Every structure is written in structure tokens, then in C-alpha cells.
Amino acid sequence: MNLDARIYSTSDAEMHTAMQTMIDNLGLDLAAFTAVFSWVNGAYKISMQADLDTCLAYPLDTGILDDQRVLTSDVNTSVVEGEDAFSILNIFAELTYPTDKMRQRVFGQDHWQAINGNAADMVDQLMNTHSKANAAPYKAALIAKGYTQTEIDNLLTIRTNIRLKLTLQRDFESQRPITTQGRIQVNNTAYARMEMIHTCAQVVFAGNPAKLNQYRLTPNTSPAATVVRVRLTDSLGNPLGGGTVSLLNAPQFAPQITDAQGYVTFTGSSIPASLDIHADMPGFQPLDSMDNTILHNEVNEIVLVLIP
């Protein structure tokens, strides 16, 4: 999964709505999913909801989270999901090697209890456990007993989620600004959950179009236009009307003059993903603001502060 670029085509809001609907449907159909994919259980649903809650709590561009408890809870739910994945693997290890305790515990069971909810230790152990479960001869033996490649891969998926959430939590604690790139990452992580449930639904509800439709990835809507709203202010936040704003690397858009509230708006489908902006205002120094990240099919707001 590419965490640096959006992996879905709808707006964030549309993705969030579709994901909540999928989670609600999953709650109703959980028994059917668990019967086929044992790891799609109550813990997985809780963790999926926690991912969506993180997306919804994530601020635009430069803010920080209003409530650290959201991130702490999100880390904890992913740790519980990791513990659940370990438990499932241990069951299959016992089934695979019922009389060989050494091979049965080669997946790191002796270290699992020592983790005791420590997310950083969980990240390391998930990697080690996955390396064993995905290697010969253990992989083939486990799968022969009913364990699946999806469950093996899910060990790394959980690890990626915990690492990302730990990073966000530490960013908050150090009061570092949360960036647009971070927002893309948490939304991509959430959408990857949707992709996984969508794939599982193809097996669970094969031949049932009505149920499959409930687990489609995105609503059938046309993409929205990309909008860039640029506002000029002075260092006190006062709007600067009458300034000129130009898009340096999008010359197809003519320069615009800011209104009384300091705004200009550019709308179109050819706005680049990284935008260079030039601003001029009588009585102020010209400003070049480079490499502004633009999310396509969304409304992007950029504030430029001019110095006299």
C-alpha cells in the first residue's frame, strides 16, 4: 500500500461515509464472515471502527488532534487485534504440530506474553512471527491445517497499522504539527481495511448480488471538481483584499484578485498535485509559496501570510 498518495478516488467525506456503512453491515454479518475468515471477528470490527474514528478526528493540514485519547485508544485496539492474531496462529500451530512442542512454539509464543500490551514490542514481534509463518516448511504445514495466506499477510497489516498510529501518537505528544501527508496516510490505512472486507465479501457472499452490493468499495458517484481557495492575510490574520494570486506551475489558470475577505478560488481538473503559488499585494513583500500539497476532487484551503 502506498501511504504517500491517496489510494481511493472519492473525497475523504464520501470514503468515511462508505466505510461507516460497511462497518455497520459487517456488524450484522459478522458470524458469516468469521465462519469463513476467523480473523474477521469482533476485535477486527472494533479496530476497523477505531481506524475510521482516527480519520474523522484528524484535522485539516496543520492542526493537531483535539483529544489524545482517540489516538491512545486506536493504538490499544490495534494491539488487541495483534494479540488476537497471535492467539489464532497459536491454535493452528497446536493443530499442525500436536506432539512437537519445539516446532509448535517456533512462532514466538514464548515472547508474546512479555509484550503485555506494549505497542512498540508488538510491532517487532509481529514482524518476527510473520517471518516464521510465511517461511518453509511452516507456511505449507499451517495452510494444510486450514490457516490461510490472508491471515499470514494480516500479521504485517496489523504491524503497519500499529507503527503508523504510534507515530501519530508521538507526534501529538511532542506537539508537532500534523501534515496533509499524515492525513493521507490514516485515510489510506482505513481504506485498505475496506478493500480487505470487500475482497472477503466476494467469498462469503459469492452469487448474492444484493449482499455484495453492501460491501462495494465506494458509492457510485461522479468525482467532484478540485477546488483551491487561497487567502491572503497580514501577520495579524487580517484579510488582504486587492492582492494578486498566480499559480506558477498551472499557467492555464489566469491570475486572480482577492476579494474583501482575502480570497481567490481556482477550480478545475488540471490542477497539479503540488502547487506553486505567487502572491503580490501593494505595500507588502511578494511571496512565493512552493510545493503546496493538493488533494484532487476536494476543496483545498491555503492561507498565505504577507509581510510589509
PDB file of C-alpha atoms in Angstrom:
ATOM      1  CA  MET A   1       0.000   0.000   0.000  1.00  0.00           C
ATOM      2  CA  ASN A   2       1.323   3.439  -0.971  1.00  0.00           C
ATOM      3  CA  LEU A   3       0.910   5.626   2.109  1.00  0.00           C
ATOM      4  CA  ASP A   4       2.124   8.805   0.390  1.00  0.00           C
ATOM      5  CA  ALA A   5      -0.609   9.103  -2.269  1.00  0.00           C
ATOM      6  CA  ARG A   6      -4.349   8.581  -1.951  1.00  0.00           C
ATOM      7  CA  ILE A   7      -5.431   5.076  -2.976  1.00  0.00           C
ATOM      8  CA  TYR A   8      -9.116   5.929  -3.467  1.00  0.00           C
ATOM      9  CA  SER A   9     -10.826   8.238  -5.951  1.00  0.00           C
ATOM     10  CA  THR A  10     -13.696   9.690  -3.934  1.00  0.00           C
ATOM     11  CA  SER A  11     -13.482  12.549  -1.458  1.00  0.00           C
ATOM     12  CA  ASP A  12     -12.461  11.814   2.131  1.00  0.00           C
ATOM     13  CA  ALA A  13     -16.002  12.510   3.347  1.00  0.00           C
ATOM     14  CA  GLU A  14     -17.509  10.044   0.855  1.00  0.00           C
ATOM     15  CA  MET A  15     -14.971   7.406   1.812  1.00  0.00           C
ATOM     16  CA  HIS A  16     -15.724   7.899   5.509  1.00  0.00           C
ATOM     17  CA  THR A  17     -19.479   7.533   4.929  1.00  0.00           C
ATOM     18  CA  ALA A  18     -18.983   4.390   2.825  1.00  0.00           C
ATOM     19  CA  MET A  19     -16.665   2.908   5.447  1.00  0.00           C
ATOM     20  CA  GLN A  20     -19.145   3.500   8.289  1.00  0.00           C
ATOM     21  CA  THR A  21     -21.850   1.801   6.237  1.00  0.00           C
ATOM     22  CA  MET A  22     -19.521  -1.151   5.605  1.00  0.00           C
ATOM     23  CA  ILE A  23     -18.676  -1.406   9.315  1.00  0.00           C
ATOM     24  CA  ASP A  24     -22.372  -1.355  10.230  1.00  0.00           C
ATOM     25  CA  ASN A  25     -23.096  -4.098   7.678  1.00  0.00           C
ATOM     26  CA  LEU A  26     -20.127  -6.098   8.943  1.00  0.00           C
ATOM     27  CA  GLY A  27     -21.580  -5.995  12.449  1.00  0.00           C
ATOM     28  CA  LEU A  28     -24.790  -7.546  11.162  1.00  0.00           C
ATOM     29  CA  ASP A  29     -22.986 -10.177   9.068  1.00  0.00           C
ATOM     30  CA  LEU A  30     -20.067 -10.863  11.407  1.00  0.00           C
ATOM     31  CA  ALA A  31     -20.927 -14.508  12.035  1.00  0.00           C
ATOM     32  CA  ALA A  32     -20.967 -15.221   8.291  1.00  0.00           C
ATOM     33  CA  PHE A  33     -17.556 -13.616   7.829  1.00  0.00           C
ATOM     34  CA  THR A  34     -15.990 -15.289  10.884  1.00  0.00           C
ATOM     35  CA  ALA A  35     -17.167 -18.695   9.713  1.00  0.00           C
ATOM     36  CA  VAL A  36     -15.006 -18.319   6.587  1.00  0.00           C
ATOM     37  CA  PHE A  37     -12.263 -15.945   7.794  1.00  0.00           C
ATOM     38  CA  SER A  38     -11.660 -16.498  11.510  1.00  0.00           C
ATOM     39  CA  TRP A  39      -9.694 -13.258  11.865  1.00  0.00           C
ATOM     40  CA  VAL A  40     -12.688 -11.158  10.701  1.00  0.00           C
ATOM     41  CA  ASN A  41     -14.210 -11.140  14.163  1.00  0.00           C
ATOM     42  CA  GLY A  42     -15.374  -8.721  16.818  1.00  0.00           C
ATOM     43  CA  ALA A  43     -11.834  -7.485  17.501  1.00  0.00           C
ATOM     44  CA  TYR A  44     -11.317  -6.769  13.803  1.00  0.00           C
ATOM     45  CA  LYS A  45     -14.567  -4.785  13.602  1.00  0.00           C
ATOM     46  CA  ILE A  46     -13.595  -2.719  16.659  1.00  0.00           C
ATOM     47  CA  SER A  47     -10.189  -1.997  15.174  1.00  0.00           C
ATOM     48  CA  MET A  48     -11.748  -1.039  11.833  1.00  0.00           C
ATOM     49  CA  GLN A  49     -14.061   1.395  13.613  1.00  0.00           C
ATOM     50  CA  ALA A  50     -11.087   2.824  15.506  1.00  0.00           C
ATOM     51  CA  ASP A  51      -9.309   3.475  12.204  1.00  0.00           C
ATOM     52  CA  LEU A  52     -12.335   5.376  10.926  1.00  0.00           C
ATOM     53  CA  ASP A  53     -12.579   7.337  14.193  1.00  0.00           C
ATOM     54  CA  THR A  54      -8.946   8.387  13.744  1.00  0.00           C
ATOM     55  CA  CYS A  55      -9.719   9.630  10.226  1.00  0.00           C
ATOM     56  CA  LEU A  56     -12.687  11.617  11.481  1.00  0.00           C
ATOM     57  CA  ALA A  57     -10.670  13.138  14.349  1.00  0.00           C
ATOM     58  CA  TYR A  58      -7.770  14.074  12.083  1.00  0.00           C
ATOM     59  CA  PRO A  59      -7.593  17.839  11.399  1.00  0.00           C
ATOM     60  CA  LEU A  60      -7.001  19.525   8.075  1.00  0.00           C
ATOM     61  CA  ASP A  61      -3.385  20.244   7.168  1.00  0.00           C
ATOM     62  CA  THR A  62      -1.655  21.940  10.118  1.00  0.00           C
ATOM     63  CA  GLY A  63      -3.753  21.399  13.222  1.00  0.00           C
ATOM     64  CA  ILE A  64      -3.189  18.837  15.973  1.00  0.00           C
ATOM     65  CA  LEU A  65      -5.693  16.379  17.365  1.00  0.00           C
ATOM     66  CA  ASP A  66      -8.064  17.861  19.918  1.00  0.00           C
ATOM     67  CA  ASP A  67      -8.151  14.739  22.024  1.00  0.00           C
ATOM     68  CA  GLN A  68      -5.165  12.452  22.608  1.00  0.00           C
ATOM     69  CA  ARG A  69      -7.457   9.749  23.930  1.00  0.00           C
ATOM     70  CA  VAL A  70      -8.616   8.971  20.386  1.00  0.00           C
ATOM     71  CA  LEU A  71      -5.098   8.036  19.309  1.00  0.00           C
ATOM     72  CA  THR A  72      -4.312   6.160  22.521  1.00  0.00           C
ATOM     73  CA  SER A  73      -7.479   4.115  22.116  1.00  0.00           C
ATOM     74  CA  ASP A  74      -6.646   3.484  18.441  1.00  0.00           C
ATOM     75  CA  VAL A  75      -3.185   2.144  19.330  1.00  0.00           C
ATOM     76  CA  ASN A  76      -4.670  -0.079  22.014  1.00  0.00           C
ATOM     77  CA  THR A  77      -7.316  -1.581  19.720  1.00  0.00           C
ATOM     78  CA  SER A  78      -4.656  -2.482  17.153  1.00  0.00           C
ATOM     79  CA  VAL A  79      -2.545  -4.102  19.880  1.00  0.00           C
ATOM     80  CA  VAL A  80      -5.576  -6.175  20.897  1.00  0.00           C
ATOM     81  CA  GLU A  81      -6.012  -7.127  17.253  1.00  0.00           C
ATOM     82  CA  GLY A  82      -2.385  -8.283  17.202  1.00  0.00           C
ATOM     83  CA  GLU A  83      -2.923 -10.367  20.326  1.00  0.00           C
ATOM     84  CA  ASP A  84      -5.973 -11.933  18.699  1.00  0.00           C
ATOM     85  CA  ALA A  85      -3.929 -12.759  15.571  1.00  0.00           C
ATOM     86  CA  PHE A  86      -1.293 -14.412  17.768  1.00  0.00           C
ATOM     87  CA  SER A  87      -3.973 -16.458  19.505  1.00  0.00           C
ATOM     88  CA  ILE A  88      -5.398 -17.724  16.203  1.00  0.00           C
ATOM     89  CA  LEU A  89      -1.921 -18.639  14.926  1.00  0.00           C
ATOM     90  CA  ASN A  90      -1.187 -20.492  18.169  1.00  0.00           C
ATOM     91  CA  ILE A  91      -4.306 -22.626  17.720  1.00  0.00           C
ATOM     92  CA  PHE A  92      -3.191 -23.642  14.241  1.00  0.00           C
ATOM     93  CA  ALA A  93       0.366 -24.238  15.461  1.00  0.00           C
ATOM     94  CA  GLU A  94      -1.011 -26.700  18.024  1.00  0.00           C
ATOM     95  CA  LEU A  95      -3.118 -28.393  15.349  1.00  0.00           C
ATOM     96  CA  THR A  96      -0.156 -28.566  12.972  1.00  0.00           C
ATOM     97  CA  TYR A  97       2.432 -29.845  15.462  1.00  0.00           C
ATOM     98  CA  PRO A  98       0.419 -31.549  18.229  1.00  0.00           C
ATOM     99  CA  THR A  99       3.353 -33.617  19.504  1.00  0.00           C
ATOM    100  CA  ASP A 100       6.273 -31.358  18.595  1.00  0.00           C
ATOM    101  CA  LYS A 101       6.415 -28.548  21.159  1.00  0.00           C
ATOM    102  CA  MET A 102       9.572 -27.026  19.666  1.00  0.00           C
ATOM    103  CA  ARG A 103       8.042 -26.508  16.220  1.00  0.00           C
ATOM    104  CA  GLN A 104       4.716 -25.591  17.777  1.00  0.00           C
ATOM    105  CA  ARG A 105       6.312 -22.627  19.561  1.00  0.00           C
ATOM    106  CA  VAL A 106       8.684 -21.512  16.819  1.00  0.00           C
ATOM    107  CA  PHE A 107       6.419 -18.546  16.012  1.00  0.00           C
ATOM    108  CA  GLY A 108       7.477 -16.632  19.118  1.00  0.00           C
ATOM    109  CA  GLN A 109       4.840 -17.731  21.616  1.00  0.00           C
ATOM    110  CA  ASP A 110       7.376 -17.568  24.453  1.00  0.00           C
ATOM    111  CA  HIS A 111       7.703 -13.810  23.821  1.00  0.00           C
ATOM    112  CA  TRP A 112       4.048 -12.959  23.263  1.00  0.00           C
ATOM    113  CA  GLN A 113       3.097 -12.775  26.945  1.00  0.00           C
ATOM    114  CA  ALA A 114       6.064 -10.483  27.694  1.00  0.00           C
ATOM    115  CA  ILE A 115       4.640  -7.896  25.266  1.00  0.00           C
ATOM    116  CA  ASN A 116       1.836  -7.213  27.764  1.00  0.00           C
ATOM    117  CA  GLY A 117       0.153  -4.529  25.679  1.00  0.00           C
ATOM    118  CA  ASN A 118       3.380  -2.747  24.694  1.00  0.00           C
ATOM    119  CA  ALA A 119       2.728  -1.460  21.164  1.00  0.00           C
ATOM    120  CA  ALA A 120       6.403  -0.996  20.217  1.00  0.00           C
ATOM    121  CA  ASP A 121       7.224  -4.568  21.268  1.00  0.00           C
ATOM    122  CA  MET A 122       4.153  -5.770  19.357  1.00  0.00           C
ATOM    123  CA  VAL A 123       5.496  -4.162  16.163  1.00  0.00           C
ATOM    124  CA  ASP A 124       8.764  -6.083  16.426  1.00  0.00           C
ATOM    125  CA  GLN A 125       7.127  -9.387  17.347  1.00  0.00           C
ATOM    126  CA  LEU A 126       4.588  -9.215  14.529  1.00  0.00           C
ATOM    127  CA  MET A 127       7.462  -8.946  12.051  1.00  0.00           C
ATOM    128  CA  ASN A 128       9.266 -11.910  13.597  1.00  0.00           C
ATOM    129  CA  THR A 129       6.126 -14.029  13.769  1.00  0.00           C
ATOM    130  CA  HIS A 130       5.215 -13.234  10.166  1.00  0.00           C
ATOM    131  CA  SER A 131       8.735 -14.171   9.007  1.00  0.00           C
ATOM    132  CA  LYS A 132       8.345 -17.635  10.526  1.00  0.00           C
ATOM    133  CA  ALA A 133       4.736 -18.219   9.462  1.00  0.00           C
ATOM    134  CA  ASN A 134       5.491 -17.160   5.881  1.00  0.00           C
ATOM    135  CA  ALA A 135       8.588 -19.353   5.535  1.00  0.00           C
ATOM    136  CA  ALA A 136       9.105 -23.005   4.615  1.00  0.00           C
ATOM    137  CA  PRO A 137       8.329 -25.506   5.969  1.00  0.00           C
ATOM    138  CA  TYR A 138       5.934 -23.854   8.427  1.00  0.00           C
ATOM    139  CA  LYS A 139       3.817 -21.993   5.884  1.00  0.00           C
ATOM    140  CA  ALA A 140       2.772 -25.045   3.897  1.00  0.00           C
ATOM    141  CA  ALA A 141       2.128 -27.054   7.060  1.00  0.00           C
ATOM    142  CA  LEU A 142      -0.072 -24.356   8.595  1.00  0.00           C
ATOM    143  CA  ILE A 143      -2.075 -23.839   5.406  1.00  0.00           C
ATOM    144  CA  ALA A 144      -2.614 -27.589   5.131  1.00  0.00           C
ATOM    145  CA  LYS A 145      -4.372 -27.403   8.511  1.00  0.00           C
ATOM    146  CA  GLY A 146      -6.644 -24.524   7.476  1.00  0.00           C
ATOM    147  CA  TYR A 147      -4.599 -21.413   8.240  1.00  0.00           C
ATOM    148  CA  THR A 148      -4.625 -19.024   5.258  1.00  0.00           C
ATOM    149  CA  GLN A 149      -2.221 -16.770   3.380  1.00  0.00           C
ATOM    150  CA  THR A 150      -4.578 -13.889   4.144  1.00  0.00           C
ATOM    151  CA  GLU A 151      -4.122 -14.480   7.872  1.00  0.00           C
ATOM    152  CA  ILE A 152      -0.341 -14.614   7.402  1.00  0.00           C
ATOM    153  CA  ASP A 153      -0.405 -11.332   5.450  1.00  0.00           C
ATOM    154  CA  ASN A 154      -2.672  -9.794   8.089  1.00  0.00           C
ATOM    155  CA  LEU A 155       0.173 -10.024  10.610  1.00  0.00           C
ATOM    156  CA  LEU A 156       2.043  -7.410   8.560  1.00  0.00           C
ATOM    157  CA  THR A 157      -1.105  -5.330   8.028  1.00  0.00           C
ATOM    158  CA  ILE A 158      -1.625  -5.081  11.786  1.00  0.00           C
ATOM    159  CA  ARG A 159       2.063  -4.208  12.223  1.00  0.00           C
ATOM    160  CA  THR A 160       1.760  -1.354   9.684  1.00  0.00           C
ATOM    161  CA  ASN A 161      -1.318  -0.005  11.459  1.00  0.00           C
ATOM    162  CA  ILE A 162       0.339  -0.019  14.879  1.00  0.00           C
ATOM    163  CA  ARG A 163       3.505   1.663  13.587  1.00  0.00           C
ATOM    164  CA  LEU A 164       1.504   4.436  11.930  1.00  0.00           C
ATOM    165  CA  LYS A 165      -0.665   5.013  14.991  1.00  0.00           C
ATOM    166  CA  LEU A 166       2.361   5.087  17.293  1.00  0.00           C
ATOM    167  CA  THR A 167       3.930   7.738  15.072  1.00  0.00           C
ATOM    168  CA  LEU A 168       0.777   9.870  15.191  1.00  0.00           C
ATOM    169  CA  GLN A 169       0.528   9.466  18.952  1.00  0.00           C
ATOM    170  CA  ARG A 170       4.129  10.555  19.463  1.00  0.00           C
ATOM    171  CA  ASP A 171       3.653  13.471  17.093  1.00  0.00           C
ATOM    172  CA  PHE A 172       0.768  14.640  19.213  1.00  0.00           C
ATOM    173  CA  GLU A 173       2.692  14.246  22.445  1.00  0.00           C
ATOM    174  CA  SER A 174       5.547  16.348  21.103  1.00  0.00           C
ATOM    175  CA  GLN A 175       3.078  18.928  19.736  1.00  0.00           C
ATOM    176  CA  ARG A 176       4.455  18.567  16.217  1.00  0.00           C
ATOM    177  CA  PRO A 177       2.073  19.775  13.529  1.00  0.00           C
ATOM    178  CA  ILE A 178       0.195  17.034  11.739  1.00  0.00           C
ATOM    179  CA  THR A 179       0.612  17.354   7.996  1.00  0.00           C
ATOM    180  CA  THR A 180      -1.529  16.714   4.976  1.00  0.00           C
ATOM    181  CA  GLN A 181       0.656  13.683   4.240  1.00  0.00           C
ATOM    182  CA  GLY A 182      -0.253  12.242   7.633  1.00  0.00           C
ATOM    183  CA  ARG A 183      -3.938  12.724   6.862  1.00  0.00           C
ATOM    184  CA  ILE A 184      -3.480  10.835   3.586  1.00  0.00           C
ATOM    185  CA  GLN A 185      -1.769   8.012   5.476  1.00  0.00           C
ATOM    186  CA  VAL A 186      -4.516   7.481   8.053  1.00  0.00           C
ATOM    187  CA  ASN A 187      -7.181   7.582   5.341  1.00  0.00           C
ATOM    188  CA  ASN A 188      -5.251   5.097   3.193  1.00  0.00           C
ATOM    189  CA  THR A 189      -4.925   2.761   6.172  1.00  0.00           C
ATOM    190  CA  ALA A 190      -8.681   2.935   6.725  1.00  0.00           C
ATOM    191  CA  TYR A 191      -9.448   2.383   3.043  1.00  0.00           C
ATOM    192  CA  ALA A 192      -7.166  -0.671   2.981  1.00  0.00           C
ATOM    193  CA  ARG A 193      -9.491  -2.164   5.609  1.00  0.00           C
ATOM    194  CA  MET A 194     -12.409  -1.587   3.254  1.00  0.00           C
ATOM    195  CA  GLU A 195     -10.527  -3.288   0.419  1.00  0.00           C
ATOM    196  CA  MET A 196      -9.864  -6.324   2.618  1.00  0.00           C
ATOM    197  CA  ILE A 197     -13.514  -6.686   3.697  1.00  0.00           C
ATOM    198  CA  HIS A 198     -14.645  -6.118   0.105  1.00  0.00           C
ATOM    199  CA  THR A 199     -12.383  -8.996  -1.005  1.00  0.00           C
ATOM    200  CA  CYS A 200     -13.601 -11.275   1.785  1.00  0.00           C
ATOM    201  CA  ALA A 201     -17.220 -10.490   0.903  1.00  0.00           C
ATOM    202  CA  GLN A 202     -16.618 -11.856  -2.607  1.00  0.00           C
ATOM    203  CA  VAL A 203     -16.089 -15.260  -0.959  1.00  0.00           C
ATOM    204  CA  VAL A 204     -18.620 -15.036   1.867  1.00  0.00           C
ATOM    205  CA  PHE A 205     -21.468 -13.835  -0.376  1.00  0.00           C
ATOM    206  CA  ALA A 206     -20.490 -15.323  -3.732  1.00  0.00           C
ATOM    207  CA  GLY A 207     -23.540 -15.389  -6.006  1.00  0.00           C
ATOM    208  CA  ASN A 208     -25.514 -12.955  -3.843  1.00  0.00           C
ATOM    209  CA  PRO A 209     -25.521  -9.586  -5.699  1.00  0.00           C
ATOM    210  CA  ALA A 210     -27.593  -7.815  -3.052  1.00  0.00           C
ATOM    211  CA  LYS A 211     -25.123  -8.636  -0.280  1.00  0.00           C
ATOM    212  CA  LEU A 212     -22.097  -7.937  -2.490  1.00  0.00           C
ATOM    213  CA  ASN A 213     -23.542  -4.515  -3.234  1.00  0.00           C
ATOM    214  CA  GLN A 214     -23.477  -3.761   0.504  1.00  0.00           C
ATOM    215  CA  TYR A 215     -19.709  -4.273   0.504  1.00  0.00           C
ATOM    216  CA  ARG A 216     -18.765  -2.311  -2.595  1.00  0.00           C
ATOM    217  CA  LEU A 217     -15.796  -0.042  -2.074  1.00  0.00           C
ATOM    218  CA  THR A 218     -17.192   3.366  -2.976  1.00  0.00           C
ATOM    219  CA  PRO A 219     -20.562   4.897  -3.786  1.00  0.00           C
ATOM    220  CA  ASN A 220     -21.420   5.158  -7.468  1.00  0.00           C
ATOM    221  CA  THR A 221     -20.886   8.901  -7.738  1.00  0.00           C
ATOM    222  CA  SER A 222     -19.039  11.125 -10.148  1.00  0.00           C
ATOM    223  CA  PRO A 223     -15.789  12.643  -8.868  1.00  0.00           C
ATOM    224  CA  ALA A 224     -16.051  16.222  -7.623  1.00  0.00           C
ATOM    225  CA  ALA A 225     -14.011  19.066  -9.028  1.00  0.00           C
ATOM    226  CA  THR A 226     -10.717  20.051  -7.437  1.00  0.00           C
ATOM    227  CA  VAL A 227     -11.014  23.441  -5.739  1.00  0.00           C
ATOM    228  CA  VAL A 228      -8.161  25.574  -4.422  1.00  0.00           C
ATOM    229  CA  ARG A 229      -9.062  28.554  -2.230  1.00  0.00           C
ATOM    230  CA  VAL A 230      -6.153  30.862  -1.473  1.00  0.00           C
ATOM    231  CA  ARG A 231      -6.466  33.527   1.202  1.00  0.00           C
ATOM    232  CA  LEU A 232      -4.049  36.417   1.766  1.00  0.00           C
ATOM    233  CA  THR A 233      -3.676  37.862   5.257  1.00  0.00           C
ATOM    234  CA  ASP A 234      -1.255  40.017   7.167  1.00  0.00           C
ATOM    235  CA  SER A 235       0.653  38.710  10.195  1.00  0.00           C
ATOM    236  CA  LEU A 236      -2.324  39.509  12.457  1.00  0.00           C
ATOM    237  CA  GLY A 237      -4.722  37.458  10.348  1.00  0.00           C
ATOM    238  CA  ASN A 238      -6.457  40.430   8.743  1.00  0.00           C
ATOM    239  CA  PRO A 239      -7.683  39.701   5.187  1.00  0.00           C
ATOM    240  CA  LEU A 240      -5.897  41.412   2.313  1.00  0.00           C
ATOM    241  CA  GLY A 241      -8.310  42.315  -0.481  1.00  0.00           C
ATOM    242  CA  GLY A 242      -6.978  43.522  -3.819  1.00  0.00           C
ATOM    243  CA  GLY A 243      -3.935  41.252  -3.914  1.00  0.00           C
ATOM    244  CA  THR A 244      -2.954  39.214  -6.966  1.00  0.00           C
ATOM    245  CA  VAL A 245      -2.578  35.419  -6.778  1.00  0.00           C
ATOM    246  CA  SER A 246      -0.946  33.397  -9.578  1.00  0.00           C
ATOM    247  CA  LEU A 247      -0.456  29.650  -9.931  1.00  0.00           C
ATOM    248  CA  LEU A 248       3.137  29.414 -11.149  1.00  0.00           C
ATOM    249  CA  ASN A 249       3.045  25.796 -12.309  1.00  0.00           C
ATOM    250  CA  ALA A 250      -0.532  25.942 -13.623  1.00  0.00           C
ATOM    251  CA  PRO A 251      -0.404  28.740 -16.235  1.00  0.00           C
ATOM    252  CA  GLN A 252      -3.718  27.596 -17.714  1.00  0.00           C
ATOM    253  CA  PHE A 253      -5.344  29.482 -14.810  1.00  0.00           C
ATOM    254  CA  ALA A 254      -5.308  33.277 -15.107  1.00  0.00           C
ATOM    255  CA  PRO A 255      -4.136  35.310 -12.075  1.00  0.00           C
ATOM    256  CA  GLN A 256      -6.960  36.434  -9.801  1.00  0.00           C
ATOM    257  CA  ILE A 257      -7.553  39.389  -7.469  1.00  0.00           C
ATOM    258  CA  THR A 258      -8.516  38.632  -3.856  1.00  0.00           C
ATOM    259  CA  ASP A 259     -11.948  39.739  -2.633  1.00  0.00           C
ATOM    260  CA  ALA A 260     -12.663  41.765   0.508  1.00  0.00           C
ATOM    261  CA  GLN A 261     -12.128  38.661   2.652  1.00  0.00           C
ATOM    262  CA  GLY A 262      -8.764  37.983   1.018  1.00  0.00           C
ATOM    263  CA  TYR A 263      -9.910  35.002  -1.054  1.00  0.00           C
ATOM    264  CA  VAL A 264      -9.471  33.783  -4.619  1.00  0.00           C
ATOM    265  CA  THR A 265     -10.764  30.450  -5.887  1.00  0.00           C
ATOM    266  CA  PHE A 266      -9.398  28.224  -8.654  1.00  0.00           C
ATOM    267  CA  THR A 267     -11.489  25.257  -9.828  1.00  0.00           C
ATOM    268  CA  GLY A 268     -10.682  22.600 -12.424  1.00  0.00           C
ATOM    269  CA  SER A 269      -9.455  19.119 -13.233  1.00  0.00           C
ATOM    270  CA  SER A 270      -5.931  20.110 -14.319  1.00  0.00           C
ATOM    271  CA  ILE A 271      -4.599  21.471 -11.022  1.00  0.00           C
ATOM    272  CA  PRO A 272      -1.293  19.721 -10.181  1.00  0.00           C
ATOM    273  CA  ALA A 273      -0.883  17.685  -7.017  1.00  0.00           C
ATOM    274  CA  SER A 274       1.874  20.027  -5.828  1.00  0.00           C
ATOM    275  CA  LEU A 275       1.081  23.682  -6.416  1.00  0.00           C
ATOM    276  CA  ASP A 276       3.457  26.678  -6.574  1.00  0.00           C
ATOM    277  CA  ILE A 277       1.706  29.966  -5.733  1.00  0.00           C
ATOM    278  CA  HIS A 278       2.840  33.587  -6.167  1.00  0.00           C
ATOM    279  CA  ALA A 279       1.162  36.438  -4.279  1.00  0.00           C
ATOM    280  CA  ASP A 280       1.523  40.217  -4.763  1.00  0.00           C
ATOM    281  CA  MET A 281      -0.070  42.952  -2.663  1.00  0.00           C
ATOM    282  CA  PRO A 282       0.678  46.691  -2.697  1.00  0.00           C
ATOM    283  CA  GLY A 283       2.601  47.634   0.454  1.00  0.00           C
ATOM    284  CA  PHE A 284       3.706  44.033   1.110  1.00  0.00           C
ATOM    285  CA  GLN A 285       6.626  41.887   0.016  1.00  0.00           C
ATOM    286  CA  PRO A 286       5.898  39.469  -2.862  1.00  0.00           C
ATOM    287  CA  LEU A 287       5.627  35.863  -1.718  1.00  0.00           C
ATOM    288  CA  ASP A 288       6.332  32.578  -3.480  1.00  0.00           C
ATOM    289  CA  SER A 289       4.805  29.590  -1.676  1.00  0.00           C
ATOM    290  CA  MET A 290       6.099  26.375  -3.220  1.00  0.00           C
ATOM    291  CA  ASP A 291       5.067  22.710  -3.085  1.00  0.00           C
ATOM    292  CA  ASN A 292       1.590  23.108  -1.594  1.00  0.00           C
ATOM    293  CA  THR A 293       0.005  19.631  -1.472  1.00  0.00           C
ATOM    294  CA  ILE A 294      -3.342  19.482  -3.305  1.00  0.00           C
ATOM    295  CA  LEU A 295      -5.947  16.765  -2.782  1.00  0.00           C
ATOM    296  CA  HIS A 296      -7.816  16.177  -6.003  1.00  0.00           C
ATOM    297  CA  ASN A 297     -11.625  16.175  -6.027  1.00  0.00           C
ATOM    298  CA  GLU A 298     -11.675  18.115  -2.750  1.00  0.00           C
ATOM    299  CA  VAL A 299     -11.748  21.702  -1.523  1.00  0.00           C
ATOM    300  CA  ASN A 300      -8.222  22.789  -0.561  1.00  0.00           C
ATOM    301  CA  GLU A 301      -7.693  25.929   1.514  1.00  0.00           C
ATOM    302  CA  ILE A 302      -4.291  27.644   1.620  1.00  0.00           C
ATOM    303  CA  VAL A 303      -3.553  30.720   3.733  1.00  0.00           C
ATOM    304  CA  LEU A 304      -0.582  32.917   2.754  1.00  0.00           C
ATOM    305  CA  VAL A 305       0.731  35.492   5.213  1.00  0.00           C
ATOM    306  CA  LEU A 306       2.335  38.555   3.644  1.00  0.00           C
ATOM    307  CA  ILE A 307       4.952  40.729   5.329  1.00  0.00           C
ATOM    308  CA  PRO A 308       5.028  44.555   4.841  1.00  0.00           C
TER     309      PRO A 308
END
